[in-house]
Coordinates of C-alpha atoms in Angstrom, one line a residue:
M1 CA -33.5 -183.0 -12.1
E2 CA -31.8 -181.4 -9.3
E3 CA -28.4 -181.7 -10.8
S4 CA -29.6 -179.8 -13.9
S5 CA -30.4 -177.3 -11.4
L6 CA -27.3 -177.1 -10.5
Q7 CA -25.5 -176.5 -13.9
R8 CA -27.7 -174.1 -15.0
L9 CA -27.1 -171.8 -11.8
P10 CA -23.5 -170.4 -12.5
N11 CA -25.2 -169.5 -15.5
A12 CA -27.5 -167.8 -14.1
L13 CA -25.6 -166.1 -11.7
G14 CA -22.9 -165.2 -14.7
S15 CA -26.0 -163.3 -16.1
I16 CA -27.2 -161.7 -12.9
K17 CA -23.5 -160.7 -12.6
T18 CA -22.9 -158.6 -16.0
L19 CA -26.3 -157.2 -15.9
L20 CA -25.5 -155.9 -12.6
S21 CA -22.3 -154.3 -13.8
K22 CA -23.6 -152.8 -16.8
R23 CA -26.2 -151.0 -14.8
F24 CA -23.3 -149.9 -12.2
Q25 CA -21.3 -148.7 -15.1
A26 CA -24.7 -146.9 -16.4
L27 CA -25.7 -145.3 -13.0
T28 CA -21.6 -144.5 -11.9
K29 CA -20.9 -142.6 -14.9
T30 CA -20.2 -139.2 -14.9
R31 CA -22.5 -136.1 -15.8
D32 CA -18.7 -134.7 -17.3
E33 CA -18.1 -136.9 -20.1
K34 CA -18.6 -134.9 -23.2
D35 CA -20.3 -136.0 -26.5
P36 CA -18.0 -135.4 -29.9
S37 CA -21.4 -134.0 -31.5
Q38 CA -22.1 -131.1 -28.4
S39 CA -20.8 -128.1 -28.1
W40 CA -17.9 -126.3 -24.7
W41 CA -21.3 -124.2 -23.8
Q42 CA -24.6 -126.5 -24.4
A43 CA -22.8 -128.3 -20.9
Y44 CA -23.6 -124.6 -19.0
N45 CA -27.5 -123.4 -18.5
F46 CA -28.7 -120.5 -20.0
S47 CA -28.0 -118.4 -16.3
Q48 CA -24.1 -119.6 -16.1
L49 CA -24.2 -118.2 -20.6
C50 CA -25.7 -114.7 -19.1
Y51 CA -23.7 -114.6 -15.8
F52 CA -19.5 -115.0 -18.9
A53 CA -21.4 -112.9 -21.2
A54 CA -21.5 -110.2 -18.2
C55 CA -17.7 -110.7 -17.0
S56 CA -16.7 -110.3 -20.1
L57 CA -18.3 -107.6 -21.2
L58 CA -16.8 -105.9 -18.0
A59 CA -13.4 -107.6 -18.1
I60 CA -12.9 -106.1 -21.5
Q61 CA -14.3 -102.5 -21.2
G62 CA -11.7 -102.9 -17.7
F63 CA -8.8 -103.5 -19.8
W64 CA -9.2 -101.4 -23.4
A65 CA -12.4 -98.8 -22.6
E66 CA -11.4 -95.3 -21.1
E67 CA -15.0 -95.8 -18.6
V68 CA -16.8 -98.9 -17.7
N69 CA -20.3 -98.8 -18.3
I70 CA -22.0 -101.4 -16.1
I71 CA -25.3 -100.9 -17.5
V72 CA -25.3 -103.8 -20.2
P73 CA -23.7 -106.2 -18.0
G74 CA -26.0 -105.6 -15.3
F75 CA -28.9 -105.8 -17.3
I76 CA -27.5 -109.8 -18.7
A77 CA -26.6 -110.6 -15.0
L78 CA -29.8 -109.7 -14.4
V79 CA -32.0 -112.3 -17.1
G80 CA -29.7 -115.2 -15.8
L81 CA -30.5 -113.8 -12.0
T82 CA -34.0 -113.7 -12.8
R83 CA -34.2 -116.9 -14.3
E84 CA -33.2 -118.2 -11.5
L85 CA -35.1 -116.3 -9.2
L86 CA -38.7 -117.4 -11.2
G87 CA -37.9 -121.1 -10.4
L88 CA -37.0 -120.0 -6.4
F89 CA -40.6 -118.8 -6.8
H90 CA -42.3 -121.7 -8.6
Y91 CA -40.8 -123.9 -6.0
L92 CA -41.6 -121.8 -3.2
W93 CA -45.2 -122.1 -4.1
S94 CA -45.7 -125.2 -4.7
Y95 CA -45.5 -125.5 -1.2
S96 CA -48.3 -123.8 1.9
L97 CA -46.1 -121.8 3.9
G98 CA -43.6 -120.4 0.9
K99 CA -47.6 -119.2 -0.3
A100 CA -48.3 -117.5 3.1
A101 CA -44.8 -115.8 2.9
I102 CA -45.7 -114.8 -0.7
L103 CA -48.7 -113.2 -0.3
I104 CA -47.6 -111.7 3.2
L105 CA -44.4 -110.1 1.2
Y106 CA -47.0 -109.5 -1.7
A107 CA -49.2 -107.2 0.6
T108 CA -46.8 -105.5 2.7
T109 CA -45.8 -104.1 -0.4
A110 CA -48.9 -102.9 -1.9
N111 CA -50.0 -101.2 1.3
V112 CA -46.2 -99.2 1.3
A113 CA -46.7 -98.7 -2.5
L114 CA -50.0 -97.1 -1.7
A115 CA -49.5 -94.9 0.8
F116 CA -45.7 -93.5 -1.4
A117 CA -48.3 -93.2 -4.2
A118 CA -51.0 -91.0 -1.9
M119 CA -47.7 -88.6 -0.3
Q120 CA -46.8 -88.1 -4.3
I121 CA -50.7 -87.1 -5.1
N122 CA -50.5 -84.6 -1.8
L123 CA -47.3 -82.9 -3.0
I124 CA -48.3 -82.7 -6.6
T125 CA -52.1 -80.9 -5.3
G126 CA -51.2 -79.8 -1.6
V127 CA -54.3 -81.3 -0.6
E128 CA -55.6 -84.7 0.9
P129 CA -55.6 -87.7 -1.8
T130 CA -58.5 -89.2 -0.5
P131 CA -61.3 -87.4 -3.4
F132 CA -58.2 -88.9 -5.8
V133 CA -59.4 -92.5 -6.2
F134 CA -58.1 -93.2 -9.9
T135 CA -54.8 -91.0 -9.5
L136 CA -54.3 -93.0 -6.3
G137 CA -54.2 -96.3 -8.3
F138 CA -52.5 -94.9 -11.6
T139 CA -49.8 -93.5 -9.9
T140 CA -49.1 -96.6 -7.8
V141 CA -48.5 -98.0 -11.4
V142 CA -46.1 -95.5 -12.3
M143 CA -44.1 -95.4 -9.5
L144 CA -44.4 -99.7 -10.5
P145 CA -40.3 -99.6 -11.4
F146 CA -38.8 -98.4 -8.6
W147 CA -40.7 -101.1 -6.1
I148 CA -39.6 -103.9 -8.6
T149 CA -35.9 -102.1 -8.0
V150 CA -36.4 -102.0 -4.6
A151 CA -37.6 -105.5 -3.9
T152 CA -34.9 -106.9 -6.7
I153 CA -31.9 -104.8 -4.4
S154 CA -33.2 -106.4 -1.7
F155 CA -34.0 -109.9 -2.2
F156 CA -30.2 -109.9 -4.4
F157 CA -28.2 -108.2 -0.8
M158 CA -29.7 -111.7 1.0
F159 CA -29.3 -113.6 -1.5
M160 CA -25.7 -112.4 -1.4
I161 CA -24.7 -112.6 1.7
V162 CA -26.6 -116.7 2.0
A163 CA -24.3 -117.1 -0.8
N164 CA -21.6 -116.3 0.9
L165 CA -22.2 -118.5 4.6
W166 CA -22.8 -120.8 2.1
L167 CA -20.0 -121.1 0.3
L168 CA -18.0 -120.5 3.9
L169 CA -20.5 -123.6 5.8
R170 CA -19.7 -126.4 2.9
L171 CA -15.6 -126.2 4.1
P172 CA -16.5 -127.7 7.7
F173 CA -18.8 -130.2 5.2
R174 CA -16.3 -131.5 3.2
L175 CA -13.6 -131.6 6.3
L176 CA -16.4 -134.2 7.4
G177 CA -17.5 -136.4 4.5
F178 CA -20.3 -134.6 3.2
K179 CA -20.4 -132.8 -0.6
P180 CA -23.5 -130.6 -0.7
A181 CA -24.1 -129.2 -4.0
I182 CA -23.6 -125.3 -4.4
H183 CA -26.1 -124.8 -6.3
W184 CA -29.5 -126.5 -7.4
E185 CA -29.3 -126.4 -11.4
D186 CA -25.0 -125.5 -11.8
K187 CA -23.5 -129.3 -12.9
K188 CA -20.4 -127.9 -14.1
H189 CA -18.0 -125.2 -13.0
P190 CA -20.5 -124.6 -9.9
F191 CA -17.9 -123.3 -7.9
V192 CA -17.0 -120.7 -10.2
T193 CA -20.5 -119.7 -11.1
M194 CA -21.5 -119.0 -7.6
I195 CA -18.2 -116.4 -7.4
M196 CA -19.7 -115.0 -10.4
R197 CA -22.9 -114.5 -9.3
I198 CA -21.5 -112.9 -5.9
V199 CA -19.7 -110.4 -8.0
L200 CA -22.3 -109.6 -10.3
I201 CA -25.3 -108.7 -8.0
P202 CA -23.6 -105.5 -6.3
V203 CA -23.2 -105.5 -10.2
V204 CA -26.8 -105.7 -11.3
M205 CA -27.6 -103.4 -8.0
I206 CA -25.9 -100.9 -9.4
S207 CA -27.3 -100.9 -12.3
L208 CA -30.9 -100.7 -11.6
A209 CA -30.6 -97.7 -8.6
T210 CA -29.0 -96.0 -11.7
V211 CA -31.7 -96.6 -14.5
T212 CA -34.0 -96.0 -12.0
S213 CA -32.7 -92.9 -10.5
P214 CA -34.8 -90.6 -10.6
Y215 CA -38.0 -92.7 -9.0
F216 CA -35.4 -92.4 -6.3
A217 CA -35.4 -88.3 -6.4
V218 CA -39.6 -88.5 -6.9
T219 CA -39.7 -90.9 -3.7
F220 CA -36.9 -89.7 -1.4
G221 CA -36.0 -86.3 -3.0
N222 CA -32.2 -85.8 -3.7
I223 CA -29.5 -85.8 -0.8
P224 CA -26.6 -83.4 -2.0
I225 CA -23.9 -85.4 -2.3
N226 CA -20.7 -82.9 -2.0
I227 CA -16.7 -84.1 -1.9
N228 CA -14.8 -81.3 0.6
F229 CA -11.3 -81.2 1.3
L230 CA -9.9 -79.5 4.3
E231 CA -6.9 -77.4 3.8
E232 CA -4.2 -79.7 5.8
D233 CA -5.3 -82.4 3.5
V234 CA -5.2 -80.9 0.3
A235 CA -1.6 -79.2 1.4
L236 CA 0.4 -83.3 2.3
I237 CA -1.3 -84.5 -1.9
D238 CA 1.5 -83.2 -4.5
N239 CA 1.1 -84.1 -8.5
N240 CA 1.1 -88.0 -8.7
G241 CA -1.3 -88.3 -5.7
N242 CA 1.0 -89.3 -3.6
I243 CA 1.0 -88.7 0.3
S244 CA 3.8 -85.9 1.7
T245 CA 5.0 -85.4 5.6
D246 CA 5.7 -82.1 5.1
V247 CA 3.5 -79.2 3.4
S248 CA 7.0 -77.1 2.5
E249 CA 7.4 -79.8 0.0
L250 CA 3.7 -79.1 -1.9
T251 CA 3.5 -75.6 -4.0
T252 CA 0.5 -73.9 -4.5
P253 CA -0.2 -75.0 -7.9
Q254 CA -0.3 -78.8 -6.5
Q255 CA -2.9 -77.8 -4.0
Q256 CA -4.7 -75.7 -6.6
A257 CA -5.3 -78.8 -8.7
A258 CA -6.3 -81.3 -5.7
M259 CA -8.7 -78.6 -4.7
D260 CA -10.1 -78.4 -8.8
E261 CA -10.5 -82.1 -9.1
A262 CA -13.4 -82.0 -6.3
Q263 CA -14.5 -79.4 -7.7
A264 CA -14.9 -81.7 -11.1
I265 CA -16.3 -84.3 -9.2
N266 CA -19.5 -82.0 -7.5
D267 CA -19.5 -80.3 -10.7
T268 CA -20.4 -84.2 -12.4
I269 CA -23.0 -85.0 -8.7
G270 CA -24.6 -82.0 -9.3
S271 CA -25.0 -82.4 -13.0
F272 CA -26.2 -85.8 -12.2
Q273 CA -28.7 -84.7 -9.9
A274 CA -30.7 -82.1 -11.1
T275 CA -31.1 -84.4 -14.2
N276 CA -32.8 -86.5 -12.0
E277 CA -34.3 -83.7 -10.7
E278 CA -35.9 -82.6 -13.9
K279 CA -36.3 -86.3 -14.8
A280 CA -38.7 -86.9 -11.2
K281 CA -40.6 -83.5 -12.2
L282 CA -41.7 -84.9 -15.6
I283 CA -43.2 -87.6 -13.4
R284 CA -44.8 -85.6 -11.7
R285 CA -46.3 -83.6 -14.1
F286 CA -47.2 -87.5 -15.9
I287 CA -49.5 -88.1 -12.9
A288 CA -51.4 -84.1 -13.2
H289 CA -51.7 -84.6 -16.2
F290 CA -53.6 -87.8 -15.6
L291 CA -55.4 -86.0 -12.6
F292 CA -56.6 -83.1 -15.0
Y293 CA -57.6 -85.1 -17.8
F294 CA -59.5 -88.0 -15.6
E295 CA -59.6 -87.8 -12.2
S296 CA -61.3 -83.7 -12.8
Y297 CA -64.2 -83.2 -14.1
P298 CA -65.0 -80.3 -16.9
N299 CA -68.3 -79.2 -15.6
S300 CA -69.2 -78.8 -11.8
A301 CA -71.9 -77.9 -9.3
C302 CA -69.6 -75.4 -8.0
I303 CA -69.2 -71.6 -9.7
K304 CA -66.3 -71.8 -11.7
T305 CA -63.8 -70.8 -15.0
T306 CA -64.5 -72.5 -18.0
E307 CA -60.7 -73.3 -17.9
Q308 CA -61.2 -74.4 -14.8
R309 CA -61.8 -78.3 -14.1
S310 CA -63.0 -79.5 -10.5
V311 CA -62.6 -82.0 -7.8
I312 CA -65.5 -82.1 -5.0
I313 CA -63.6 -82.1 -1.6
D314 CA -66.3 -82.5 0.8
E315 CA -70.1 -80.6 0.9
N316 CA -68.3 -77.0 1.7
M317 CA -65.1 -77.3 -0.3
V318 CA -63.7 -78.0 -4.4
L319 CA -60.8 -78.2 -5.6
L320 CA -60.4 -76.1 -8.8
I321 CA -57.5 -76.7 -11.8
S322 CA -56.5 -74.6 -13.6
P323 CA -54.1 -75.1 -16.6
D324 CA -50.4 -73.2 -15.6
E325 CA -47.3 -73.4 -17.2
S326 CA -45.5 -70.8 -14.8
G327 CA -46.7 -73.6 -12.3
E328 CA -43.7 -76.8 -11.1
Y329 CA -45.9 -79.5 -13.0
G330 CA -48.1 -77.4 -15.1
Y331 CA -51.3 -76.9 -13.7
K332 CA -52.8 -74.3 -10.5
F333 CA -54.4 -76.2 -8.1
D334 CA -56.8 -74.1 -6.0
V335 CA -58.4 -75.1 -2.7
T336 CA -61.7 -73.0 -2.5
R337 CA -65.3 -72.5 -0.8
C338 CA -68.0 -73.8 -3.5
E339 CA -70.3 -71.3 -4.6
P340 CA -72.9 -73.3 -6.0
R341 CA -74.2 -73.0 -9.8
I342 CA -78.5 -72.2 -9.3
T343 CA -80.3 -71.4 -12.2
V344 CA -83.2 -69.5 -11.5
E345 CA -85.8 -70.5 -14.3
L346 CA -88.6 -67.2 -15.2

């Protein structure tokens, strides 16, 4: 009996060895092994494909287009970055500390948004925004693209700093024998993908700022930007754009050309700012329309004309609103003492 058990032992050990060998080969099989039926793009996730498409558009425009339009590539990259941010959001939300941080950021942003909305109502009406409960909420919603842009730009800026630091910190880790993952999702070409992220994040930030620039004009106003050349600076520029150390070598037409170019740049900036200011007025007009039709009332206990609408400020004062096309926002706002409308019946 013992001899038969000893005879079966080598066979059992051989079977175990074969099984372990197959399992080891399965575990050590590389992820990058290509499937003949799989297309090349299926090895990448959706965000990587968005980054590749955005970089390709930028490269094509850089080589063959006269002017580079970064808005379309920026929004393609934004789709990929947003997808990754949603995954990060769900990951943070699964922890109590992450939930607390998100709720604190949300409450802070909401408070600041309400404060800016109240400021816009004050600029439109000229009075404190306390009576305008509905308009305050409506203005906050209208200004939502601005706050989404500010939050996105701030987060992407921090992400870009962290990504650069992580790429630098990986070098000493690799020297110590550790190989930390560059990204939690990228399986193929993660280093190249991280470089594309770092390159595309400024493009996304500029695209968002360009599209929502009227909201920045509404919130902060237009900051005048002018390019001025000193005469001694212009005198050192020749027709080829080279710098000369001898002012006498340059002619007056060359200096005038430099001044004309600076003026053309200033005209372009001025036109862009004027367009933003017009769009900012449209946004404020939109808020004023809502205030007139939904916040004010056609009937009032105070004496007013037929075309006027009223909002009671306190027990003594009333705000009268009337359409006025000559007004900056299409309406005229008058604060007056409330004279009670008393009907005497005989």
